[in-house]
PDB file of C-alpha atoms in Angstrom:
ATOM      1  CA  UNK A 944       0.000   0.000   0.000  1.00 47.00           C
ATOM      2  CA  UNK A 945       1.577   3.251  -1.102  1.00 51.00           C
ATOM      3  CA  UNK A 946       1.610   6.352   1.099  1.00 53.00           C
ATOM      4  CA  UNK A 947      -0.508   9.251   0.022  1.00 63.00           C
ATOM      5  CA  UNK A 948       1.077  12.736  -0.213  1.00 60.00           C
ATOM      6  CA  UNK A 949      -0.807  13.807   2.906  1.00 64.00           C
ATOM      7  CA  UNK A 950       0.519  10.870   4.908  1.00 56.00           C
ATOM      8  CA  UNK A 951       4.048  11.454   3.698  1.00 58.00           C
ATOM      9  CA  UNK A 952       3.764  15.095   4.737  1.00 57.00           C
ATOM     10  CA  UNK A 953       2.576  14.066   8.188  1.00 56.00           C
ATOM     11  CA  UNK A 954       5.441  11.625   8.560  1.00 51.00           C
ATOM     12  CA  UNK A 955       7.928  14.321   7.559  1.00 54.00           C
ATOM     13  CA  UNK A 956       6.463  16.756  10.084  1.00 49.00           C
ATOM     14  CA  UNK A 957       6.618  14.082  12.744  1.00 54.00           C
ATOM     15  CA  UNK A 958      10.300  13.498  12.054  1.00 55.00           C
ATOM     16  CA  UNK A 959      10.984  17.229  12.242  1.00 49.00           C
ATOM     17  CA  UNK A 960       9.164  17.524  15.563  1.00 56.00           C
ATOM     18  CA  UNK A 961      11.270  14.698  16.991  1.00 61.00           C
ATOM     19  CA  UNK A 962      14.464  16.697  16.358  1.00 56.00           C
ATOM     20  CA  UNK A 963      16.078  18.274  19.447  1.00 66.00           C
ATOM     21  CA  UNK A 964      15.407  21.927  20.158  1.00 67.00           C
ATOM     22  CA  UNK A 965      19.026  22.991  19.701  1.00 64.00           C
ATOM     23  CA  UNK A 966      18.890  21.870  16.052  1.00 70.00           C
ATOM     24  CA  UNK A 967      16.896  25.031  15.249  1.00 67.00           C
ATOM     25  CA  UNK A 968      19.775  27.164  16.521  1.00 69.00           C
ATOM     26  CA  UNK A 969      22.337  25.144  14.582  1.00 73.00           C
ATOM     27  CA  UNK A 970      20.306  25.320  11.366  1.00 74.00           C
ATOM     28  CA  UNK A 971      19.794  29.068  11.712  1.00 73.00           C
ATOM     29  CA  UNK A 972      23.480  29.692  12.419  1.00 77.00           C
ATOM     30  CA  UNK A 973      24.663  27.581   9.488  1.00 77.00           C
ATOM     31  CA  UNK A 974      22.157  29.133   7.091  1.00 79.00           C
ATOM     32  CA  UNK A 975      23.019  32.659   8.153  1.00 77.00           C
ATOM     33  CA  UNK A 976      26.728  31.954   7.892  1.00 71.00           C
ATOM     34  CA  UNK A 977      26.388  30.549   4.386  1.00 76.00           C
ATOM     35  CA  UNK A 978      24.296  33.492   3.213  1.00 76.00           C
ATOM     36  CA  UNK A 979      26.652  36.011   4.795  1.00 72.00           C
ATOM     37  CA  UNK A 980      29.718  34.356   3.291  1.00 71.00           C
ATOM     38  CA  UNK A 981      28.114  34.233  -0.146  1.00 73.00           C
ATOM     39  CA  UNK A 982      27.249  37.924   0.105  1.00 67.00           C
ATOM     40  CA  UNK A 983      30.819  38.795   1.027  1.00 65.00           C
ATOM     41  CA  UNK A 984      32.267  36.762  -1.831  1.00 62.00           C
ATOM     42  CA  UNK A 985      29.837  37.960  -4.509  1.00 67.00           C
ATOM     43  CA  UNK A 986      29.789  41.651  -3.560  1.00 67.00           C
ATOM     44  CA  UNK A 987      32.669  43.592  -5.151  1.00 72.00           C
ATOM     45  CA  UNK A 988      35.118  45.352  -2.853  1.00 81.00           C
ATOM     46  CA  UNK A 989      34.756  49.108  -2.416  1.00 88.00           C
ATOM     47  CA  UNK A 990      37.431  51.696  -1.694  1.00 93.00           C
ATOM     48  CA  UNK A 991      37.034  55.095  -0.044  1.00 94.00           C
ATOM     49  CA  UNK A 992      39.128  58.207  -0.630  1.00 95.00           C
ATOM     50  CA  UNK A 993      38.722  61.432   1.336  1.00 96.00           C
ATOM     51  CA  UNK A 994      39.879  64.980   0.667  1.00 96.00           C
ATOM     52  CA  UNK A 995      39.610  67.924   3.058  1.00 96.00           C
ATOM     53  CA  UNK A 996      38.924  71.619   2.529  1.00 95.00           C
ATOM     54  CA  UNK A 997      38.998  74.257   5.237  1.00 95.00           C
ATOM     55  CA  UNK A 998      37.083  77.529   5.501  1.00 93.00           C
ATOM     56  CA  UNK A 999      39.365  80.517   6.106  1.00 93.00           C
ATOM     57  CA  UNK A1000      37.939  83.902   7.189  1.00 91.00           C
ATOM     58  CA  UNK A1001      39.159  87.098   5.561  1.00 87.00           C
ATOM     59  CA  UNK A1002      40.184  90.217   7.480  1.00 84.00           C
ATOM     60  CA  UNK A1003      36.539  91.298   7.536  1.00 86.00           C
ATOM     61  CA  UNK A1004      35.227  88.036   9.013  1.00 86.00           C
ATOM     62  CA  UNK A1005      35.655  85.919  12.151  1.00 90.00           C
ATOM     63  CA  UNK A1006      36.508  82.271  12.897  1.00 89.00           C
ATOM     64  CA  UNK A1007      32.940  81.731  14.106  1.00 90.00           C
ATOM     65  CA  UNK A1008      31.625  82.867  10.741  1.00 90.00           C
ATOM     66  CA  UNK A1009      34.059  80.521   9.022  1.00 90.00           C
ATOM     67  CA  UNK A1010      32.735  77.571  11.013  1.00 91.00           C
ATOM     68  CA  UNK A1011      29.188  78.522  10.115  1.00 91.00           C
ATOM     69  CA  UNK A1012      29.960  78.761   6.407  1.00 92.00           C
ATOM     70  CA  UNK A1013      31.841  75.449   6.573  1.00 92.00           C
ATOM     71  CA  UNK A1014      28.598  73.825   7.699  1.00 93.00           C
ATOM     72  CA  UNK A1015      26.793  75.469   4.793  1.00 92.00           C
ATOM     73  CA  UNK A1016      29.391  74.413   2.236  1.00 93.00           C
ATOM     74  CA  UNK A1017      29.206  70.866   3.565  1.00 92.00           C
ATOM     75  CA  UNK A1018      25.491  70.787   2.759  1.00 93.00           C
ATOM     76  CA  UNK A1019      25.921  72.130  -0.781  1.00 92.00           C
ATOM     77  CA  UNK A1020      28.935  69.945  -1.621  1.00 93.00           C
ATOM     78  CA  UNK A1021      26.694  67.211  -3.031  1.00 93.00           C
ATOM     79  CA  UNK A1022      24.247  69.536  -4.753  1.00 92.00           C
ATOM     80  CA  UNK A1023      23.904  69.767  -8.516  1.00 92.00           C
ATOM     81  CA  UNK A1024      25.536  73.227  -8.672  1.00 89.00           C
ATOM     82  CA  UNK A1025      28.816  71.736  -7.427  1.00 94.00           C
ATOM     83  CA  UNK A1026      28.606  68.257  -8.909  1.00 94.00           C
ATOM     84  CA  UNK A1027      27.867  69.658 -12.347  1.00 92.00           C
ATOM     85  CA  UNK A1028      31.382  71.130 -12.437  1.00 92.00           C
ATOM     86  CA  UNK A1029      32.989  68.152 -10.679  1.00 94.00           C
ATOM     87  CA  UNK A1030      31.809  65.639 -13.264  1.00 94.00           C
ATOM     88  CA  UNK A1031      34.130  67.161 -15.856  1.00 91.00           C
ATOM     89  CA  UNK A1032      37.252  66.543 -13.765  1.00 92.00           C
ATOM     90  CA  UNK A1033      36.082  63.201 -12.368  1.00 93.00           C
ATOM     91  CA  UNK A1034      35.046  61.831 -15.751  1.00 92.00           C
ATOM     92  CA  UNK A1035      31.803  60.311 -14.437  1.00 94.00           C
ATOM     93  CA  UNK A1036      28.134  61.342 -14.692  1.00 95.00           C
ATOM     94  CA  UNK A1037      26.528  63.514 -12.052  1.00 94.00           C
ATOM     95  CA  UNK A1038      24.358  60.582 -10.974  1.00 95.00           C
ATOM     96  CA  UNK A1039      27.474  58.597 -10.055  1.00 95.00           C
ATOM     97  CA  UNK A1040      28.757  61.462  -7.932  1.00 95.00           C
ATOM     98  CA  UNK A1041      25.391  61.798  -6.197  1.00 95.00           C
ATOM     99  CA  UNK A1042      25.393  58.100  -5.312  1.00 94.00           C
ATOM    100  CA  UNK A1043      29.021  57.723  -4.232  1.00 95.00           C
ATOM    101  CA  UNK A1044      30.146  61.071  -2.762  1.00 96.00           C
ATOM    102  CA  UNK A1045      29.404  62.261   0.782  1.00 96.00           C
ATOM    103  CA  UNK A1046      30.425  65.433   2.637  1.00 95.00           C
ATOM    104  CA  UNK A1047      30.855  65.596   6.414  1.00 94.00           C
ATOM    105  CA  UNK A1048      31.520  68.674   8.556  1.00 93.00           C
ATOM    106  CA  UNK A1049      32.738  69.134  12.115  1.00 87.00           C
ATOM    107  CA  UNK A1050      31.021  71.437  14.634  1.00 85.00           C
ATOM    108  CA  UNK A1051      34.398  72.232  16.216  1.00 87.00           C
ATOM    109  CA  UNK A1052      36.504  73.008  13.145  1.00 89.00           C
ATOM    110  CA  UNK A1053      35.761  74.888   9.891  1.00 93.00           C
ATOM    111  CA  UNK A1054      36.553  71.839   7.801  1.00 94.00           C
ATOM    112  CA  UNK A1055      34.669  69.805   5.199  1.00 95.00           C
ATOM    113  CA  UNK A1056      35.573  66.169   4.492  1.00 96.00           C
ATOM    114  CA  UNK A1057      34.595  64.963   1.015  1.00 96.00           C
ATOM    115  CA  UNK A1058      34.588  61.159   0.707  1.00 96.00           C
ATOM    116  CA  UNK A1059      34.033  59.100  -2.452  1.00 95.00           C
ATOM    117  CA  UNK A1060      33.590  55.332  -2.736  1.00 95.00           C
ATOM    118  CA  UNK A1061      34.178  53.137  -5.756  1.00 92.00           C
ATOM    119  CA  UNK A1062      35.221  49.634  -6.716  1.00 89.00           C
ATOM    120  CA  UNK A1063      38.325  51.232  -8.272  1.00 92.00           C
ATOM    121  CA  UNK A1064      40.684  53.043  -5.889  1.00 93.00           C
ATOM    122  CA  UNK A1065      41.851  55.510  -8.529  1.00 93.00           C
ATOM    123  CA  UNK A1066      38.311  56.529  -9.408  1.00 95.00           C
ATOM    124  CA  UNK A1067      37.490  57.129  -5.747  1.00 95.00           C
ATOM    125  CA  UNK A1068      40.461  59.511  -5.557  1.00 96.00           C
ATOM    126  CA  UNK A1069      39.431  61.349  -8.713  1.00 95.00           C
ATOM    127  CA  UNK A1070      35.847  61.841  -7.531  1.00 96.00           C
ATOM    128  CA  UNK A1071      36.835  63.114  -4.081  1.00 96.00           C
ATOM    129  CA  UNK A1072      39.382  65.578  -5.458  1.00 96.00           C
ATOM    130  CA  UNK A1073      37.039  66.740  -8.223  1.00 96.00           C
ATOM    131  CA  UNK A1074      34.219  67.561  -5.805  1.00 96.00           C
ATOM    132  CA  UNK A1075      36.631  69.365  -3.461  1.00 95.00           C
ATOM    133  CA  UNK A1076      37.992  71.414  -6.355  1.00 95.00           C
ATOM    134  CA  UNK A1077      34.517  72.338  -7.559  1.00 95.00           C
ATOM    135  CA  UNK A1078      33.475  73.279  -4.015  1.00 95.00           C
ATOM    136  CA  UNK A1079      36.455  75.607  -3.514  1.00 94.00           C
ATOM    137  CA  UNK A1080      35.761  77.314  -6.820  1.00 93.00           C
ATOM    138  CA  UNK A1081      32.098  77.716  -5.876  1.00 91.00           C
ATOM    139  CA  UNK A1082      33.176  79.352  -2.617  1.00 91.00           C
ATOM    140  CA  UNK A1083      35.579  81.680  -4.437  1.00 90.00           C
ATOM    141  CA  UNK A1084      32.702  83.036  -6.516  1.00 88.00           C
ATOM    142  CA  UNK A1085      30.855  84.121  -3.368  1.00 87.00           C
ATOM    143  CA  UNK A1086      33.722  85.143  -1.064  1.00 86.00           C
ATOM    144  CA  UNK A1087      33.007  88.812  -1.771  1.00 85.00           C
ATOM    145  CA  UNK A1088      29.713  88.520   0.111  1.00 87.00           C
ATOM    146  CA  UNK A1089      30.581  85.773   2.585  1.00 88.00           C
ATOM    147  CA  UNK A1090      34.085  87.021   3.460  1.00 90.00           C
ATOM    148  CA  UNK A1091      35.083  83.345   3.718  1.00 91.00           C
ATOM    149  CA  UNK A1092      37.070  81.292   1.262  1.00 89.00           C
ATOM    150  CA  UNK A1093      37.732  77.566   1.008  1.00 91.00           C
ATOM    151  CA  UNK A1094      41.273  76.243   0.798  1.00 92.00           C
ATOM    152  CA  UNK A1095      42.392  72.740  -0.100  1.00 91.00           C
ATOM    153  CA  UNK A1096      43.694  71.297   3.159  1.00 92.00           C
ATOM    154  CA  UNK A1097      44.511  67.759   2.038  1.00 92.00           C
ATOM    155  CA  UNK A1098      44.081  65.996  -1.280  1.00 94.00           C
ATOM    156  CA  UNK A1099      42.701  62.481  -1.437  1.00 94.00           C
ATOM    157  CA  UNK A1100      45.254  59.690  -1.713  1.00 93.00           C
ATOM    158  CA  UNK A1101      44.847  56.262  -3.237  1.00 91.00           C
ATOM    159  CA  UNK A1102      43.545  53.810  -0.608  1.00 88.00           C
ATOM    160  CA  UNK A1103      45.621  50.686  -0.092  1.00 84.00           C
ATOM    161  CA  UNK A1104      42.873  48.533   1.448  1.00 84.00           C
ATOM    162  CA  UNK A1105      39.146  48.200   0.774  1.00 81.00           C
ATOM    163  CA  UNK A1106      36.703  49.683   3.224  1.00 73.00           C
ATOM    164  CA  UNK A1107      33.990  47.123   2.533  1.00 61.00           C
ATOM    165  CA  UNK A1108      33.563  44.180   4.897  1.00 64.00           C
ATOM    166  CA  UNK A1109      35.464  41.004   4.035  1.00 61.00           C
ATOM    167  CA  UNK A1110      33.776  37.643   3.524  1.00 58.00           C
ATOM    168  CA  UNK A1111      34.947  36.526   6.970  1.00 69.00           C
ATOM    169  CA  UNK A1112      33.167  39.452   8.604  1.00 69.00           C
ATOM    170  CA  UNK A1113      29.961  38.955   6.606  1.00 67.00           C
ATOM    171  CA  UNK A1114      30.044  35.251   7.464  1.00 74.00           C
ATOM    172  CA  UNK A1115      30.309  36.003  11.175  1.00 78.00           C
ATOM    173  CA  UNK A1116      27.545  38.594  10.989  1.00 79.00           C
ATOM    174  CA  UNK A1117      25.293  36.246   9.023  1.00 75.00           C
ATOM    175  CA  UNK A1118      25.899  33.388  11.461  1.00 75.00           C
ATOM    176  CA  UNK A1119      25.086  35.632  14.423  1.00 79.00           C
ATOM    177  CA  UNK A1120      21.904  36.887  12.781  1.00 81.00           C
ATOM    178  CA  UNK A1121      20.859  33.363  11.820  1.00 74.00           C
ATOM    179  CA  UNK A1122      21.433  32.076  15.343  1.00 73.00           C
ATOM    180  CA  UNK A1123      19.441  34.970  16.772  1.00 77.00           C
ATOM    181  CA  UNK A1124      16.526  34.310  14.435  1.00 77.00           C
ATOM    182  CA  UNK A1125      16.662  30.613  15.271  1.00 71.00           C
ATOM    183  CA  UNK A1126      16.512  31.404  18.977  1.00 71.00           C
ATOM    184  CA  UNK A1127      13.568  33.742  18.481  1.00 73.00           C
ATOM    185  CA  UNK A1128      11.756  31.102  16.445  1.00 71.00           C
ATOM    186  CA  UNK A1129      12.430  28.574  19.177  1.00 66.00           C
ATOM    187  CA  UNK A1130      11.009  30.885  21.833  1.00 73.00           C
ATOM    188  CA  UNK A1131       7.993  31.842  19.752  1.00 71.00           C
ATOM    189  CA  UNK A1132       7.117  28.254  18.792  1.00 63.00           C
ATOM    190  CA  UNK A1133       4.935  25.905  20.873  1.00 60.00           C
ATOM    191  CA  UNK A1134       6.695  24.237  23.770  1.00 59.00           C
ATOM    192  CA  UNK A1135       6.997  20.485  23.847  1.00 56.00           C
ATOM    193  CA  UNK A1136       5.545  18.655  26.821  1.00 54.00           C
ATOM    194  CA  UNK A1137       7.957  15.761  26.505  1.00 51.00           C
ATOM    195  CA  UNK A1138       7.024  12.297  27.646  1.00 49.00           C
ATOM    196  CA  UNK A1139       3.976  13.436  29.594  1.00 46.00           C
ATOM    197  CA  UNK A1140       1.882  13.698  26.459  1.00 48.00           C
ATOM    198  CA  UNK A1141       3.104  10.341  25.222  1.00 50.00           C
ATOM    199  CA  UNK A1142       2.372   8.571  28.514  1.00 47.00           C
ATOM    200  CA  UNK A1143      -1.046  10.141  28.982  1.00 51.00           C
ATOM    201  CA  UNK A1144      -3.704   7.487  28.149  1.00 51.00           C
ATOM    202  CA  UNK A1145      -6.342   8.338  25.625  1.00 51.00           C
ATOM    203  CA  UNK A1146      -9.849   8.951  26.972  1.00 52.00           C
ATOM    204  CA  UNK A1147     -12.026   5.857  26.506  1.00 54.00           C
ATOM    205  CA  UNK A1148     -15.628   6.073  25.402  1.00 53.00           C
ATOM    206  CA  UNK A1149     -17.958   3.303  26.589  1.00 53.00           C
ATOM    207  CA  UNK A1150     -19.581   1.228  23.882  1.00 54.00           C
ATOM    208  CA  UNK A1151     -23.331   1.030  23.357  1.00 54.00           C
ATOM    209  CA  UNK A1152     -23.683  -2.324  25.142  1.00 53.00           C
ATOM    210  CA  UNK A1153     -21.826  -1.196  28.241  1.00 53.00           C
ATOM    211  CA  UNK A1154     -23.811   2.016  28.421  1.00 49.00           C
ATOM    212  CA  UNK A1155     -27.088   0.075  28.165  1.00 50.00           C
ATOM    213  CA  UNK A1156     -26.160  -2.293  31.041  1.00 55.00           C
ATOM    214  CA  UNK A1157     -25.203   0.615  33.266  1.00 49.00           C
ATOM    215  CA  UNK A1158     -28.479   2.323  32.474  1.00 50.00           C
ATOM    216  CA  UNK A1159     -30.466  -0.847  33.241  1.00 54.00           C
ATOM    217  CA  UNK A1160     -28.870  -1.287  36.639  1.00 53.00           C
ATOM    218  CA  UNK A1161     -29.728   2.237  37.565  1.00 52.00           C
ATOM    219  CA  UNK A1162     -33.363   1.758  36.473  1.00 51.00           C
ATOM    220  CA  UNK A1163     -33.789  -1.427  38.548  1.00 51.00           C
ATOM    221  CA  UNK A1164     -32.891   0.256  41.804  1.00 52.00           C
TER     222      UNK A1164
END
């Protein structure tokens, strides 16, 4: 007699339920580690290059004003007015600069850090330096009204190591996440009652004949 698909499914579920609880943690950890390692191996490495420009006040301005304008220039560094000029020197479209260039400012110093990321170290350097150059030129056009000019403080240099996570790191992160999810699934799932449920006898229902005899004895009293 062949098993039906429903019976086979029930047998498979029964086998899974008989597995120890810690197997859920092991399965989650292994799955997460494999996925994390595959992500690290398949994702291309990225490199980051950073250039710095500093806001310098003129004789008619103050250091406090320079810090304030540095914050403003940091916000406009990734705007189209600046990136439109930077694309010529970087040799990439504006969209690429918008996606891969970031500007960060410091509240304590009148400095703007322009960082660019790319799978090619040389291209990351070119993009960071191009945006810094375009930003300083943009500031020169308005220094008559702002009384603050931007000066190149440090040019970007070619990075020697990638800044993206290695496959070993992604594997460890994936394994940790998988183990955590496995533990949560174990806590959220129904708890097993162990041997108590197996040893508990099934409730018996009296047959028709037995029920009739019991009823007759009660009637004869």
